[in-house]
mmCIF file of C-alpha atoms in Angstrom:
data_model
loop_
_atom_site.group_PDB
_atom_site.id
_atom_site.type_symbol
_atom_site.label_atom_id
_atom_site.label_comp_id
_atom_site.label_asym_id
_atom_site.label_seq_id
_atom_site.Cartn_x
_atom_site.Cartn_y
_atom_site.Cartn_z
ATOM 1 C CA MET A 18 0.000 0.000 0.000
ATOM 2 C CA THR A 19 1.089 3.554 -0.715
ATOM 3 C CA THR A 20 0.134 6.018 2.009
ATOM 4 C CA LEU A 21 -0.413 9.723 1.404
ATOM 5 C CA TYR A 22 0.196 11.945 4.440
ATOM 6 C CA VAL A 23 -1.587 15.322 4.420
ATOM 7 C CA THR A 24 -1.237 18.101 6.976
ATOM 8 C CA ASP A 25 -2.948 21.376 7.650
ATOM 9 C CA LEU A 26 -0.619 24.368 8.141
ATOM 10 C CA ASP A 27 -1.695 27.000 10.694
ATOM 11 C CA GLY A 28 -1.897 25.568 14.176
ATOM 12 C CA THR A 29 -0.772 22.146 12.924
ATOM 13 C CA LEU A 30 2.484 21.968 10.983
ATOM 14 C CA LEU A 31 3.299 25.657 11.497
ATOM 15 C CA ASN A 32 4.400 26.869 14.917
ATOM 16 C CA SER A 33 3.042 29.933 16.716
ATOM 17 C CA ALA A 34 5.338 32.133 14.637
ATOM 18 C CA SER A 35 3.558 30.838 11.492
ATOM 19 C CA ALA A 36 6.683 29.036 10.328
ATOM 20 C CA VAL A 37 7.877 25.502 9.686
ATOM 21 C CA SER A 38 10.473 25.030 12.411
ATOM 22 C CA PRO A 39 13.991 23.919 11.420
ATOM 23 C CA THR A 40 13.374 20.668 13.310
ATOM 24 C CA SER A 41 10.162 19.902 11.424
ATOM 25 C CA ALA A 42 11.765 20.817 8.095
ATOM 26 C CA LYS A 43 14.754 18.551 8.710
ATOM 27 C CA ILE A 44 12.657 15.570 9.823
ATOM 28 C CA ILE A 45 10.115 15.874 7.006
ATOM 29 C CA ASN A 46 12.675 16.483 4.262
ATOM 30 C CA ASP A 47 14.642 13.442 5.407
ATOM 31 C CA LEU A 48 11.483 11.317 5.355
ATOM 32 C CA ILE A 49 10.507 12.620 1.896
ATOM 33 C CA GLY A 50 13.996 11.749 0.703
ATOM 34 C CA HIS A 51 13.388 8.193 1.911
ATOM 35 C CA GLY A 52 10.075 7.891 0.086
ATOM 36 C CA LEU A 53 7.428 9.558 2.282
ATOM 37 C CA TRP A 54 4.431 10.810 0.288
ATOM 38 C CA PHE A 55 3.689 14.084 2.076
ATOM 39 C CA THR A 56 1.740 17.221 1.211
ATOM 40 C CA VAL A 57 -0.384 20.018 2.650
ATOM 41 C CA ALA A 58 -4.029 21.123 2.561
ATOM 42 C CA THR A 59 -4.482 24.615 3.914
ATOM 43 C CA ALA A 60 -6.972 27.470 4.097
ATOM 44 C CA ARG A 61 -4.101 29.762 3.125
ATOM 45 C CA SER A 62 -3.812 31.076 -0.394
ATOM 46 C CA PRO A 63 -0.723 30.284 -2.475
ATOM 47 C CA TYR A 64 0.198 33.963 -1.988
ATOM 48 C CA THR A 65 0.922 33.402 1.717
ATOM 49 C CA ALA A 66 1.543 29.642 1.822
ATOM 50 C CA LEU A 67 4.260 29.142 -0.798
ATOM 51 C CA PRO A 68 6.834 31.444 0.845
ATOM 52 C CA ILE A 69 6.336 29.642 4.167
ATOM 53 C CA LEU A 70 6.798 26.234 2.539
ATOM 54 C CA GLY A 71 10.070 27.126 0.856
ATOM 55 C CA GLU A 72 12.166 25.070 3.292
ATOM 56 C CA LEU A 73 10.238 21.870 2.581
ATOM 57 C CA ASP A 74 11.060 19.522 -0.297
ATOM 58 C CA LEU A 75 7.421 19.108 -1.314
ATOM 59 C CA ARG A 76 6.913 17.090 -4.491
ATOM 60 C CA LEU A 77 3.203 16.237 -4.481
ATOM 61 C CA PRO A 78 0.173 18.401 -5.315
ATOM 62 C CA MET A 79 -0.991 20.781 -2.578
ATOM 63 C CA ALA A 80 -4.422 22.210 -1.767
ATOM 64 C CA PHE A 81 -4.749 25.953 -1.155
ATOM 65 C CA ILE A 82 -7.797 27.869 0.145
ATOM 66 C CA ASN A 83 -9.264 24.520 1.196
ATOM 67 C CA GLY A 84 -9.222 23.314 -2.407
ATOM 68 C CA VAL A 85 -9.838 26.410 -4.506
ATOM 69 C CA PHE A 86 -6.450 25.573 -6.021
ATOM 70 C CA ILE A 87 -4.727 22.206 -6.389
ATOM 71 C CA TYR A 88 -1.134 23.110 -7.199
ATOM 72 C CA ASP A 89 1.699 20.926 -8.496
ATOM 73 C CA PRO A 90 5.039 22.203 -7.107
ATOM 74 C CA ILE A 91 7.088 20.240 -9.649
ATOM 75 C CA SER A 92 5.494 21.594 -12.825
ATOM 76 C CA ARG A 93 4.398 24.798 -11.024
ATOM 77 C CA THR A 94 0.965 24.483 -12.567
ATOM 78 C CA GLU A 95 -2.581 24.267 -11.249
ATOM 79 C CA LEU A 96 -4.215 20.873 -11.562
ATOM 80 C CA ALA A 97 -7.598 22.287 -10.535
ATOM 81 C CA ARG A 98 -9.087 25.733 -9.984
ATOM 82 C CA ASN A 99 -12.490 25.915 -8.293
ATOM 83 C CA LEU A 100 -13.767 29.494 -8.534
ATOM 84 C CA ILE A 101 -17.079 30.975 -7.403
ATOM 85 C CA ARG A 102 -19.393 31.978 -10.257
ATOM 86 C CA PRO A 103 -19.810 35.794 -10.364
ATOM 87 C CA GLU A 104 -23.597 35.618 -10.019
ATOM 88 C CA THR A 105 -23.277 33.320 -6.990
ATOM 89 C CA ALA A 106 -20.719 35.632 -5.373
ATOM 90 C CA ALA A 107 -22.935 38.658 -6.062
ATOM 91 C CA ALA A 108 -25.886 36.965 -4.356
ATOM 92 C CA ALA A 109 -23.753 36.013 -1.348
ATOM 93 C CA VAL A 110 -22.310 39.514 -0.997
ATOM 94 C CA ASP A 111 -25.838 40.945 -1.147
ATOM 95 C CA VAL A 112 -26.984 38.665 1.681
ATOM 96 C CA LEU A 113 -24.015 39.580 3.855
ATOM 97 C CA LEU A 114 -24.423 43.311 3.307
ATOM 98 C CA ARG A 115 -28.184 43.209 4.004
ATOM 99 C CA ARG A 116 -27.422 41.465 7.286
ATOM 100 C CA GLY A 117 -24.941 44.170 8.305
ATOM 101 C CA LEU A 118 -21.804 42.112 7.736
ATOM 102 C CA ARG A 119 -18.709 43.322 5.880
ATOM 103 C CA PRO A 120 -17.573 40.854 3.199
ATOM 104 C CA LEU A 121 -13.967 40.348 2.217
ATOM 105 C CA VAL A 122 -13.845 39.213 -1.408
ATOM 106 C CA PHE A 123 -10.661 37.407 -2.440
ATOM 107 C CA THR A 124 -9.937 37.644 -6.154
ATOM 108 C CA ILE A 125 -7.331 37.486 -8.878
ATOM 109 C CA ASP A 126 -7.435 40.549 -11.115
ATOM 110 C CA ALA A 127 -6.810 40.773 -14.869
ATOM 111 C CA GLY A 128 -3.093 41.215 -14.250
ATOM 112 C CA GLY A 129 -2.881 38.010 -12.213
ATOM 113 C CA HIS A 130 -2.574 39.823 -8.872
ATOM 114 C CA HIS A 131 -4.242 38.462 -5.755
ATOM 115 C CA ARG A 132 -6.597 41.014 -4.152
ATOM 116 C CA ILE A 133 -8.712 41.257 -0.991
ATOM 117 C CA HIS A 134 -11.522 43.759 -1.533
ATOM 118 C CA HIS A 135 -12.911 45.010 1.782
ATOM 119 C CA LEU A 136 -14.944 47.851 3.285
ATOM 120 C CA GLY A 137 -12.639 48.486 6.252
ATOM 121 C CA GLU A 138 -12.409 46.993 9.720
ATOM 122 C CA LYS A 139 -14.753 47.613 12.634
ATOM 123 C CA ASN A 140 -14.673 44.703 15.054
ATOM 124 C CA ALA A 141 -11.605 43.359 16.855
ATOM 125 C CA SER A 142 -11.371 40.215 14.758
ATOM 126 C CA GLU A 143 -11.469 42.122 11.467
ATOM 127 C CA GLN A 144 -8.823 44.505 12.771
ATOM 128 C CA ASN A 145 -6.593 41.610 13.813
ATOM 129 C CA PHE A 146 -7.085 39.829 10.474
ATOM 130 C CA THR A 147 -5.898 42.884 8.551
ATOM 131 C CA ALA A 148 -3.179 44.031 10.951
ATOM 132 C CA VAL A 149 -1.426 40.658 11.113
ATOM 133 C CA ARG A 150 -1.250 40.390 7.341
ATOM 134 C CA LEU A 151 -0.209 43.979 6.727
ATOM 135 C CA ALA A 152 2.562 43.610 9.305
ATOM 136 C CA ARG A 153 3.935 40.750 7.204
ATOM 137 C CA GLY A 154 3.949 42.859 4.055
ATOM 138 C CA ASP A 155 0.703 41.539 2.563
ATOM 139 C CA ARG A 156 -0.104 43.730 -0.428
ATOM 140 C CA ARG A 157 -3.456 42.235 -1.409
ATOM 141 C CA PHE A 158 -5.748 44.575 0.516
ATOM 142 C CA GLN A 159 -7.916 46.901 -1.556
ATOM 143 C CA LEU A 160 -10.185 49.283 0.385
ATOM 144 C CA VAL A 161 -13.433 49.760 -1.566
ATOM 145 C CA THR A 162 -16.861 51.342 -1.225
ATOM 146 C CA ASP A 163 -18.600 48.597 -3.243
ATOM 147 C CA PHE A 164 -17.770 45.239 -4.791
ATOM 148 C CA ALA A 165 -18.403 45.944 -8.466
ATOM 149 C CA GLN A 166 -14.740 45.579 -9.385
ATOM 150 C CA ALA A 167 -14.280 42.479 -7.235
ATOM 151 C CA LEU A 168 -17.229 40.756 -8.896
ATOM 152 C CA SER A 169 -15.690 41.345 -12.321
ATOM 153 C CA GLU A 170 -12.516 39.443 -11.356
ATOM 154 C CA GLU A 171 -11.836 35.756 -10.685
ATOM 155 C CA ILE A 172 -13.468 35.105 -7.320
ATOM 156 C CA LEU A 173 -11.666 32.718 -4.968
ATOM 157 C CA THR A 174 -13.623 33.037 -1.748
ATOM 158 C CA VAL A 175 -15.854 35.405 0.198
ATOM 159 C CA ILE A 176 -15.330 35.776 3.938
ATOM 160 C CA ALA A 177 -17.282 37.485 6.707
ATOM 161 C CA ILE A 178 -15.797 37.943 10.183
ATOM 162 C CA ASP A 179 -18.087 38.648 13.135
ATOM 163 C CA THR A 180 -19.668 37.018 16.172
ATOM 164 C CA PRO A 181 -21.455 33.686 15.663
ATOM 165 C CA GLY A 182 -24.707 35.330 16.727
ATOM 166 C CA ARG A 183 -24.492 37.806 13.849
ATOM 167 C CA ILE A 184 -23.336 35.236 11.295
ATOM 168 C CA ASP A 185 -25.684 32.347 12.060
ATOM 169 C CA PRO A 186 -28.870 34.033 10.708
ATOM 170 C CA VAL A 187 -27.363 34.468 7.219
ATOM 171 C CA LEU A 188 -26.551 30.798 6.655
ATOM 172 C CA ALA A 189 -30.024 29.804 5.480
ATOM 173 C CA GLU A 190 -30.124 32.711 3.017
ATOM 174 C CA LEU A 191 -26.890 31.960 1.171
ATOM 175 C CA PRO A 192 -26.896 30.566 -2.382
ATOM 176 C CA ALA A 193 -27.097 26.773 -2.490
ATOM 177 C CA ASP A 194 -24.141 26.411 -4.865
ATOM 178 C CA LEU A 195 -21.569 27.414 -2.243
ATOM 179 C CA TYR A 196 -19.576 25.501 0.346
ATOM 180 C CA ALA A 197 -19.987 27.395 3.630
ATOM 181 C CA HIS A 198 -17.546 26.843 6.451
ATOM 182 C CA LEU A 199 -17.996 28.528 9.832
ATOM 183 C CA GLY A 200 -15.166 28.249 12.330
ATOM 184 C CA PRO A 201 -13.873 30.122 15.378
ATOM 185 C CA ASP A 202 -11.244 32.824 15.167
ATOM 186 C CA ARG A 203 -8.605 31.269 17.405
ATOM 187 C CA GLY A 204 -6.709 34.558 17.567
ATOM 188 C CA VAL A 205 -9.631 36.647 18.854
ATOM 189 C CA PRO A 206 -11.990 34.603 21.067
ATOM 190 C CA GLY A 207 -15.685 35.213 20.640
ATOM 191 C CA TYR A 208 -15.508 35.790 16.901
ATOM 192 C CA ALA A 209 -15.923 33.470 13.925
ATOM 193 C CA TRP A 210 -15.009 33.346 10.238
ATOM 194 C CA LEU A 211 -17.582 32.423 7.635
ATOM 195 C CA GLU A 212 -15.780 31.242 4.494
ATOM 196 C CA LEU A 213 -17.730 30.776 1.262
ATOM 197 C CA CYS A 214 -16.205 28.833 -1.627
ATOM 198 C CA HIS A 215 -17.001 26.726 -4.677
ATOM 199 C CA PRO A 216 -18.704 23.452 -3.618
ATOM 200 C CA LEU A 217 -15.524 21.462 -4.397
ATOM 201 C CA ALA A 218 -13.334 23.807 -2.351
ATOM 202 C CA ASN A 219 -13.315 21.808 0.857
ATOM 203 C CA LYS A 220 -10.602 19.619 2.299
ATOM 204 C CA ALA A 221 -12.456 16.352 1.711
ATOM 205 C CA ASP A 222 -12.825 16.856 -2.034
ATOM 206 C CA ALA A 223 -9.401 18.481 -2.320
ATOM 207 C CA VAL A 224 -7.557 15.692 -0.529
ATOM 208 C CA ARG A 225 -9.557 13.035 -2.370
ATOM 209 C CA PHE A 226 -8.483 14.653 -5.663
ATOM 210 C CA ILE A 227 -4.818 14.572 -4.629
ATOM 211 C CA ARG A 228 -5.038 11.000 -3.325
ATOM 212 C CA ASP A 229 -6.547 9.780 -6.577
ATOM 213 C CA HIS A 230 -4.180 11.857 -8.720
ATOM 214 C CA VAL A 231 -1.100 10.233 -7.160
ATOM 215 C CA SER A 232 -2.820 6.805 -6.899
ATOM 216 C CA ALA A 233 -2.325 6.479 -3.140
ATOM 217 C CA THR A 234 -4.146 3.631 -1.451
ATOM 218 C CA ARG A 235 -4.236 4.997 2.115
ATOM 219 C CA LEU A 236 -4.727 8.464 3.552
ATOM 220 C CA VAL A 237 -3.440 9.876 6.855
ATOM 221 C CA CYS A 238 -4.373 13.445 7.827
ATOM 222 C CA PHE A 239 -3.298 15.940 10.506
ATOM 223 C CA GLY A 240 -5.217 19.049 11.562
ATOM 224 C CA ASP A 241 -6.358 21.349 14.326
ATOM 225 C CA ASN A 242 -9.580 23.098 13.396
ATOM 226 C CA ALA A 243 -13.117 22.725 12.052
ATOM 227 C CA ASN A 244 -12.134 22.983 8.379
ATOM 228 C CA ASP A 245 -9.980 19.866 8.829
ATOM 229 C CA LEU A 246 -12.955 17.705 9.814
ATOM 230 C CA PRO A 247 -13.991 16.940 6.207
ATOM 231 C CA MET A 248 -10.594 15.399 5.428
ATOM 232 C CA PHE A 249 -10.615 13.582 8.781
ATOM 233 C CA ALA A 250 -13.895 11.986 7.688
ATOM 234 C CA ILE A 251 -12.388 10.397 4.561
ATOM 235 C CA ALA A 252 -8.988 9.503 6.048
ATOM 236 C CA ASP A 253 -7.895 6.010 6.991
ATOM 237 C CA GLU A 254 -6.151 7.615 9.971
ATOM 238 C CA SER A 255 -6.663 11.111 11.353
ATOM 239 C CA TYR A 256 -4.741 12.976 14.051
ATOM 240 C CA ALA A 257 -5.332 16.272 15.814
ATOM 241 C CA VAL A 258 -2.421 18.167 17.327
ATOM 242 C CA ALA A 259 -2.678 18.558 21.098
ATOM 243 C CA ASN A 260 -3.442 22.278 20.737
ATOM 244 C CA ALA A 261 -6.421 21.626 18.423
ATOM 245 C CA THR A 262 -9.975 22.779 19.002
ATOM 246 C CA GLU A 263 -12.303 20.526 20.971
ATOM 247 C CA ALA A 264 -14.191 19.695 17.781
ATOM 248 C CA ALA A 265 -11.032 18.564 15.996
ATOM 249 C CA LEU A 266 -9.833 16.544 18.988
ATOM 250 C CA ALA A 267 -13.212 14.805 19.188
ATOM 251 C CA ALA A 268 -13.316 14.024 15.459
ATOM 252 C CA ALA A 269 -9.755 12.757 15.107
ATOM 253 C CA GLY A 270 -8.789 9.135 15.542
ATOM 254 C CA GLY A 271 -5.730 10.069 17.601
ATOM 255 C CA THR A 272 -3.645 12.922 18.985
ATOM 256 C CA VAL A 273 -0.055 14.004 18.322
ATOM 257 C CA GLY A 274 2.116 16.586 20.070
ATOM 258 C CA PRO A 275 1.358 20.307 19.809
ATOM 259 C CA ASN A 276 2.404 22.434 16.870
ATOM 260 C CA ASP A 277 5.042 24.278 18.913
ATOM 261 C CA GLU A 278 6.714 20.955 19.707
ATOM 262 C CA ASP A 279 6.884 19.658 16.102
ATOM 263 C CA GLY A 280 4.017 17.274 16.799
ATOM 264 C CA VAL A 281 3.344 16.243 13.185
ATOM 265 C CA ALA A 282 6.992 15.752 12.227
ATOM 266 C CA ARG A 283 7.895 13.851 15.379
ATOM 267 C CA HIS A 284 4.879 11.563 15.000
ATOM 268 C CA LEU A 285 5.910 10.761 11.428
ATOM 269 C CA GLN A 286 9.494 10.158 12.512
ATOM 270 C CA ARG A 287 8.465 7.759 15.283
ATOM 271 C CA HIS A 288 5.822 5.981 13.219
ATOM 272 C CA LEU A 289 7.932 5.437 10.118
ATOM 273 C CA ARG A 290 11.047 4.538 12.075
ATOM 274 C CA ALA A 291 9.031 1.877 13.893
ATOM 275 C CA ARG A 292 8.154 0.358 10.550
#
């Protein structure tokens, strides 16, 4: 049997500094060199994920934005691109605005540049979302007064950040041809992120696509948050890091060490060495 190992990034493989530690990089690269089939499935876009992954010798397709993109690092091409239809995005944005939420619309413009169209930040979670990324030199943010331009571009995802009590009422009003994921903001307690994507842009379909593409016969997944539960559900083995949310810990088949202690890499090292 050929086993494909898939890990989430933030809170799982990445440490609290949002980096792959030198220890994790060394262990994983050594295992890949000895035949480990290893890749990532992340909510991050390729814009922010690829620079972080530069120290890893990744050779298999990767899933970005939970499956909006399936990217081959060897050929540097996209194997799949699951975009939201403009009319669907327009309907979703209308629902969010009518409910008093402030959408963030992630796009790629005509010049191939990644953009985040937004109306500005009001609550603490929105402010943290923007501030953290701007502090790292993120140049995607585009302050707008409406979303006409965004809806004319390639639409990757639409996000709303607010309290669960303000987000929950909109769920039943959203277009049916969207995958809606609602999860807690682990950086600012009390807030949640609603992420809207193409129906195939979820970690179950994304990881299934990669597994079938490389003809793996078994699947082992690592994660820490609610958006990892779909890939846990289709995995032969699933593991939550010790710092994971209660939902992820309950859904996983086992637990590994925390992200700040190289939990994923050390588990792989122990498990494969034992074999």
